[in-house]
């Protein structure tokens, strides 16, 4: 499959062979950079989604509105992304070692990544969405009030709803992306380009986003104080008081946010990861050549 740096240049024959050579630190860095960049670019759409879904919040289309909550989003997206992709790749490696591959493995690995990232993602969502919904004027004051009024458990309000949304969405996104790439290879006979990966990632994320929108509405209501009683109680109350269609509220901005988010995150991850691996292997090859020349 390739030579080591000590015996000659590294030659990667399979399209995904570079992933097997990734270090844990490279997974963290690539995942953090991919998620951080993608989420920050798309933050204004996320603000619109939150304000549409939150109860009693007016949607004001102004520049100030669209940057609400960007600080916790930007700061915490990097560790969340790093944890998610590290857990995802680690799970895939473990599954591969057990000869457990295919769609089911992709779903489980994607779920594992989302579950691991929830340690950071849920506090990020709580503070970010409350700022977006005008409950807190900014993230710093929000952090202080949350600690004072609700304590540590306040940072994980809506945890079950968030995990119930994020784990299936990430699992489905990774599954749809992996399957669409395999289909692309079978149809074209070649690996998808960066542009093709962007399109495949967008379609994968959009489909998963539409499927999980009802859970996203419930999660937003729980986090912004617009409901209580858990997932089932909140969903039941929404259907009873506002109609079943409310569970699909914000589906357009959600799809508009998560389609490019999935696309950009997955594409950026592969771009950053390949660059990191290539840089390290090139340095190893250069060191080996220098050693042989002496």
C-alpha positions as a printed NumPy array, in Angstrom:
array([[  0.   ,   0.   ,   0.   ],
       [  2.967,   2.269,   0.303],
       [  6.543,   2.567,   1.481],
       [  7.651,   4.022,   4.738],
       [  9.601,   7.208,   4.94 ],
       [ 12.72 ,   5.248,   5.821],
       [ 12.665,   3.223,   2.582],
       [ 11.437,   5.785,   0.097],
       [  8.6  ,   8.111,  -0.854],
       [  5.174,   7.373,   0.515],
       [  2.78 ,   6.373,  -2.245],
       [ -0.915,   6.334,  -1.43 ],
       [ -2.83 ,   4.116,  -3.855],
       [ -6.316,   4.18 ,  -2.384],
       [ -8.303,   7.407,  -2.153],
       [ -8.894,   7.07 ,   1.59 ],
       [ -5.532,   5.507,   2.458],
       [ -4.273,   8.834,   3.823],
       [ -6.866,   8.633,   6.611],
       [ -5.153,   5.542,   8.013],
       [ -1.948,   7.558,   8.375],
       [ -3.564,  10.425,  10.306],
       [ -2.325,  11.16 ,  13.79 ],
       [ -4.803,  11.909,  16.56 ],
       [ -3.576,  15.507,  16.714],
       [ -4.173,  15.897,  12.968],
       [ -7.766,  14.71 ,  13.375],
       [ -8.284,  17.247,  16.133],
       [ -6.77 ,  20.122,  14.156],
       [ -8.557,  19.311,  10.884],
       [-11.9  ,  18.804,  12.597],
       [-11.594,  21.959,  14.679],
       [-10.604,  24.104,  11.701],
       [-13.306,  22.662,   9.438],
       [-16.154,  23.119,  11.91 ],
       [-14.977,  26.501,  13.165],
       [-14.649,  28.033,   9.713],
       [-17.886,  26.547,   8.362],
       [-20.081,  27.51 ,  11.342],
       [-18.741,  31.047,  11.547],
       [-19.347,  31.727,   7.867],
       [-22.947,  30.509,   8.149],
       [-23.793,  32.068,  11.521],
       [-26.284,  34.691,  10.203],
       [-28.538,  31.923,   8.85 ],
       [-28.4  ,  30.182,  12.226],
       [-29.58 ,  33.369,  13.943],
       [-32.594,  33.539,  11.625],
       [-33.472,  29.89 ,  12.342],
       [-33.334,  30.409,  16.107],
       [-35.488,  33.547,  16.038],
       [-38.103,  31.832,  13.868],
       [-38.297,  28.809,  16.162],
       [-38.154,  30.6  ,  19.547],
       [-41.531,  31.49 ,  21.017],
       [-42.459,  35.195,  21.039],
       [-39.251,  36.437,  19.375],
       [-39.529,  38.974,  16.558],
       [-37.415,  38.513,  13.451],
       [-35.688,  41.84 ,  12.831],
       [-33.58 ,  41.868,   9.683],
       [-30.641,  44.08 ,  10.67 ],
       [-26.859,  43.648,  10.691],
       [-26.855,  43.658,  14.499],
       [-29.338,  40.786,  14.582],
       [-27.306,  38.517,  12.355],
       [-24.17 ,  38.632,  14.525],
       [-25.954,  37.841,  17.79 ],
       [-24.26 ,  34.95 ,  19.582],
       [-21.297,  34.822,  17.241],
       [-18.75 ,  34.902,  20.095],
       [-19.724,  31.591,  21.772],
       [-20.3  ,  30.145,  18.321],
       [-16.806,  31.023,  17.133],
       [-14.924,  30.185,  20.324],
       [-16.582,  26.834,  21.034],
       [-16.985,  25.583,  17.453],
       [-13.283,  24.74 ,  17.276],
       [-13.09 ,  22.37 ,  20.272],
       [-16.481,  20.877,  19.375],
       [-15.336,  20.2  ,  15.823],
       [-12.023,  18.74 ,  16.943],
       [-13.687,  16.365,  19.403],
       [-16.328,  15.335,  16.885],
       [-13.986,  14.393,  14.06 ],
       [-11.422,  12.775,  16.353],
       [-14.151,  10.565,  17.826],
       [-15.555,   9.845,  14.362],
       [-12.217,   8.806,  12.859],
       [-11.253,   6.837,  15.98 ],
       [-14.545,   4.956,  15.806],
       [-14.056,   4.225,  12.108],
       [-10.583,   2.851,  12.757],
       [-11.913,   0.596,  15.521],
       [-14.743,  -0.622,  13.301],
       [-12.332,  -1.278,  10.434],
       [-10.075,  -3.303,  12.762],
       [-13.113,  -5.456,  13.559],
       [-13.928,  -5.714,   9.829],
       [-17.153,  -3.823,  10.501],
       [-17.761,  -1.479,   7.574],
       [-20.613,  -0.187,   5.456],
       [-23.644,   1.97 ,   6.096],
       [-24.366,   0.776,   9.637],
       [-20.769,   1.438,  10.666],
       [-20.952,   4.955,   9.165],
       [-24.124,   5.704,  11.134],
       [-22.623,   4.484,  14.41 ],
       [-19.35 ,   6.356,  13.881],
       [-21.162,   9.566,  12.971],
       [-23.311,   9.171,  16.074],
       [-20.233,   8.588,  18.229],
       [-18.676,  11.803,  16.937],
       [-21.8  ,  13.848,  17.676],
       [-22.207,  12.317,  21.118],
       [-18.608,  13.125,  22.066],
       [-18.945,  16.699,  20.769],
       [-22.133,  17.241,  22.791],
       [-19.967,  17.889,  25.862],
       [-19.071,  21.23 ,  24.268],
       [-21.919,  21.661,  21.802],
       [-24.759,  21.828,  24.329],
       [-23.292,  24.646,  26.478],
       [-22.428,  26.432,  23.237],
       [-26.016,  26.112,  22.007],
       [-27.549,  27.225,  25.314],
       [-25.565,  30.464,  25.507],
       [-25.612,  31.134,  21.762],
       [-29.354,  30.629,  21.324],
       [-30.265,  32.7  ,  24.353],
       [-28.213,  35.581,  22.969],
       [-29.78 ,  35.057,  19.545],
       [-33.265,  35.124,  21.105],
       [-32.537,  38.325,  23.113],
       [-32.681,  36.53 ,  26.47 ],
       [-29.099,  37.624,  27.171],
       [-27.576,  40.841,  25.782],
       [-24.237,  39.125,  25.158],
       [-22.378,  35.897,  25.872],
       [-20.381,  37.17 ,  28.863],
       [-23.423,  38.409,  30.757],
       [-25.244,  35.257,  29.692],
       [-22.488,  33.092,  31.144],
       [-22.556,  34.976,  34.44 ],
       [-26.355,  34.829,  34.717],
       [-26.462,  31.165,  33.815],
       [-23.94 ,  30.294,  36.52 ],
       [-25.759,  32.43 ,  39.11 ],
       [-29.331,  31.43 ,  38.281],
       [-29.079,  27.809,  37.153],
       [-25.604,  26.55 ,  38.003],
       [-23.707,  23.948,  35.977],
       [-26.865,  22.051,  35.028],
       [-28.098,  25.17 ,  33.241],
       [-25.375,  24.762,  30.623],
       [-26.865,  21.391,  29.718],
       [-30.513,  22.397,  29.533],
       [-32.075,  20.658,  26.569],
       [-29.218,  18.137,  26.464],
       [-31.435,  15.176,  25.605],
       [-33.188,  17.128,  22.851],
       [-29.87 ,  18.345,  21.46 ],
       [-28.368,  14.868,  21.413],
       [-31.614,  13.515,  19.949],
       [-31.163,  16.026,  17.13 ],
       [-27.393,  16.119,  16.634],
       [-26.596,  12.407,  16.9  ],
       [-29.096,  11.325,  14.213],
       [-28.302,  14.362,  12.04 ],
       [-24.548,  13.745,  12.127],
       [-25.025,  10.007,  11.674],
       [-27.329,  10.531,   8.703],
       [-25.053,  13.201,   7.206],
       [-21.986,  10.965,   7.38 ],
       [-24.006,   8.012,   6.044],
       [-25.505,   9.954,   3.138],
       [-22.101,  11.532,   2.358],
       [-20.252,   8.201,   2.375],
       [-22.919,   6.501,   0.28 ],
       [-23.126,   9.372,  -2.199],
       [-19.333,   9.344,  -2.634],
       [-19.41 ,   5.588,  -3.283],
       [-22.22 ,   6.073,  -5.815],
       [-20.253,   8.885,  -7.466],
       [-17.23 ,   6.583,  -7.867],
       [-19.369,   3.796,  -9.339],
       [-20.977,   6.166, -11.841],
       [-17.941,   8.221, -12.892],
       [-15.131,   5.763, -12.205],
       [-13.115,   8.406, -10.351],
       [-12.931,   9.968,  -6.905],
       [-15.064,  13.082,  -6.34 ],
       [-13.268,  16.404,  -6.691],
       [-13.413,  19.154,  -4.069],
       [-16.37 ,  20.731,  -5.868],
       [-18.147,  17.387,  -6.126],
       [-17.563,  16.802,  -2.401],
       [-19.141,  20.197,  -1.683],
       [-22.276,  19.277,  -3.626],
       [-22.507,  15.774,  -2.144],
       [-21.983,  17.139,   1.352],
       [-24.64 ,  19.821,   0.853],
       [-27.244,  17.341,  -0.361],
       [-26.421,  14.969,   2.493],
       [-26.719,  17.675,   5.133],
       [-29.915,  19.137,   3.67 ],
       [-31.717,  15.794,   3.594],
       [-30.675,  15.021,   7.171],
       [-31.689,  18.555,   8.268],
       [-35.227,  18.262,   6.932],
       [-35.69 ,  14.883,   8.62 ],
       [-34.572,  16.219,  12.033],
       [-36.32 ,  19.637,  12.015],
       [-39.12 ,  18.709,  14.492],
       [-36.536,  17.75 ,  17.126],
       [-34.671,  20.996,  16.432],
       [-37.815,  23.047,  17.125],
       [-38.332,  21.212,  20.443],
       [-34.681,  21.757,  21.391],
       [-34.868,  25.491,  20.661],
       [-38.014,  25.876,  22.78 ],
       [-36.404,  24.047,  25.709],
       [-33.165,  26.035,  25.542],
       [-34.783,  29.447,  25.188],
       [-37.309,  28.896,  27.962],
       [-40.299,  28.683,  25.633],
       [-41.295,  25.248,  26.932],
       [-40.74 ,  22.675,  29.643],
       [-41.599,  19.037,  30.203],
       [-39.008,  17.292,  28.095],
       [-39.061,  16.28 ,  24.434],
       [-42.407,  14.468,  24.392],
       [-44.173,  17.03 ,  26.596],
       [-42.885,  19.959,  24.55 ],
       [-43.727,  18.35 ,  21.211],
       [-47.218,  17.478,  22.464],
       [-47.787,  21.042,  23.717],
       [-46.635,  22.518,  20.398],
       [-48.98 ,  20.276,  18.415],
       [-51.886,  21.003,  20.765],
       [-51.436,  24.779,  21.028],
       [-49.866,  25.748,  17.712],
       [-50.524,  22.908,  15.291],
       [-48.335,  20.135,  13.914],
       [-46.948,  22.408,  11.183],
       [-45.083,  24.38 ,  13.876],
       [-42.741,  21.414,  14.295],
       [-41.406,  22.226,  10.826],
       [-40.959,  25.935,  11.63 ],
       [-37.612,  27.22 ,  10.445],
       [-37.063,  24.262,   8.101],
       [-35.985,  26.555,   5.239],
       [-33.235,  28.455,   7.125],
       [-32.284,  25.193,   8.881],
       [-31.819,  23.436,   5.546],
       [-30.131,  26.555,   4.149],
       [-27.751,  26.489,   7.125],
       [-27.034,  22.773,   7.467],
       [-26.723,  21.957,   3.772],
       [-23.687,  24.206,   3.257],
       [-22.524,  23.49 ,   6.826],
       [-22.303,  19.764,   6.133],
       [-20.793,  20.449,   2.73 ],
       [-18.181,  22.922,   3.945],
       [-17.335,  20.979,   7.115],
       [-16.812,  17.64 ,   5.371],
       [-14.955,  19.195,   2.437],
       [-12.778,  21.418,   4.669],
       [-12.039,  18.46 ,   6.919],
       [-10.712,  16.374,   4.049],
       [ -8.794,  19.376,   2.685],
       [ -7.137,  20.25 ,   6.015],
       [ -6.524,  16.61 ,   6.927],
       [ -4.893,  15.751,   3.603],
       [ -2.726,  18.866,   3.835],
       [ -1.574,  17.977,   7.365],
       [ -0.764,  14.373,   6.447],
       [  0.994,  15.399,   3.226],
       [  3.081,  17.994,   5.073],
       [  4.162,  15.502,   7.739],
       [  4.984,  12.749,   5.232],
       [  6.888,  15.18 ,   3.021],
       [  8.977,  16.255,   6.011],
       [  9.6  ,  12.605,   6.882],
       [ 10.653,  11.826,   3.302],
       [ 13.003,  14.827,   3.24 ],
       [ 14.552,  13.745,   6.533],
       [ 15.009,  10.222,   5.205],
       [ 16.713,  11.496,   2.046],
       [ 19.026,  13.678,   4.116],
       [ 19.889,  10.724,   6.343],
       [ 20.675,   8.485,   3.32 ],
       [ 22.832,  11.197,   1.757],
       [ 25.119,  11.336,   4.792]])
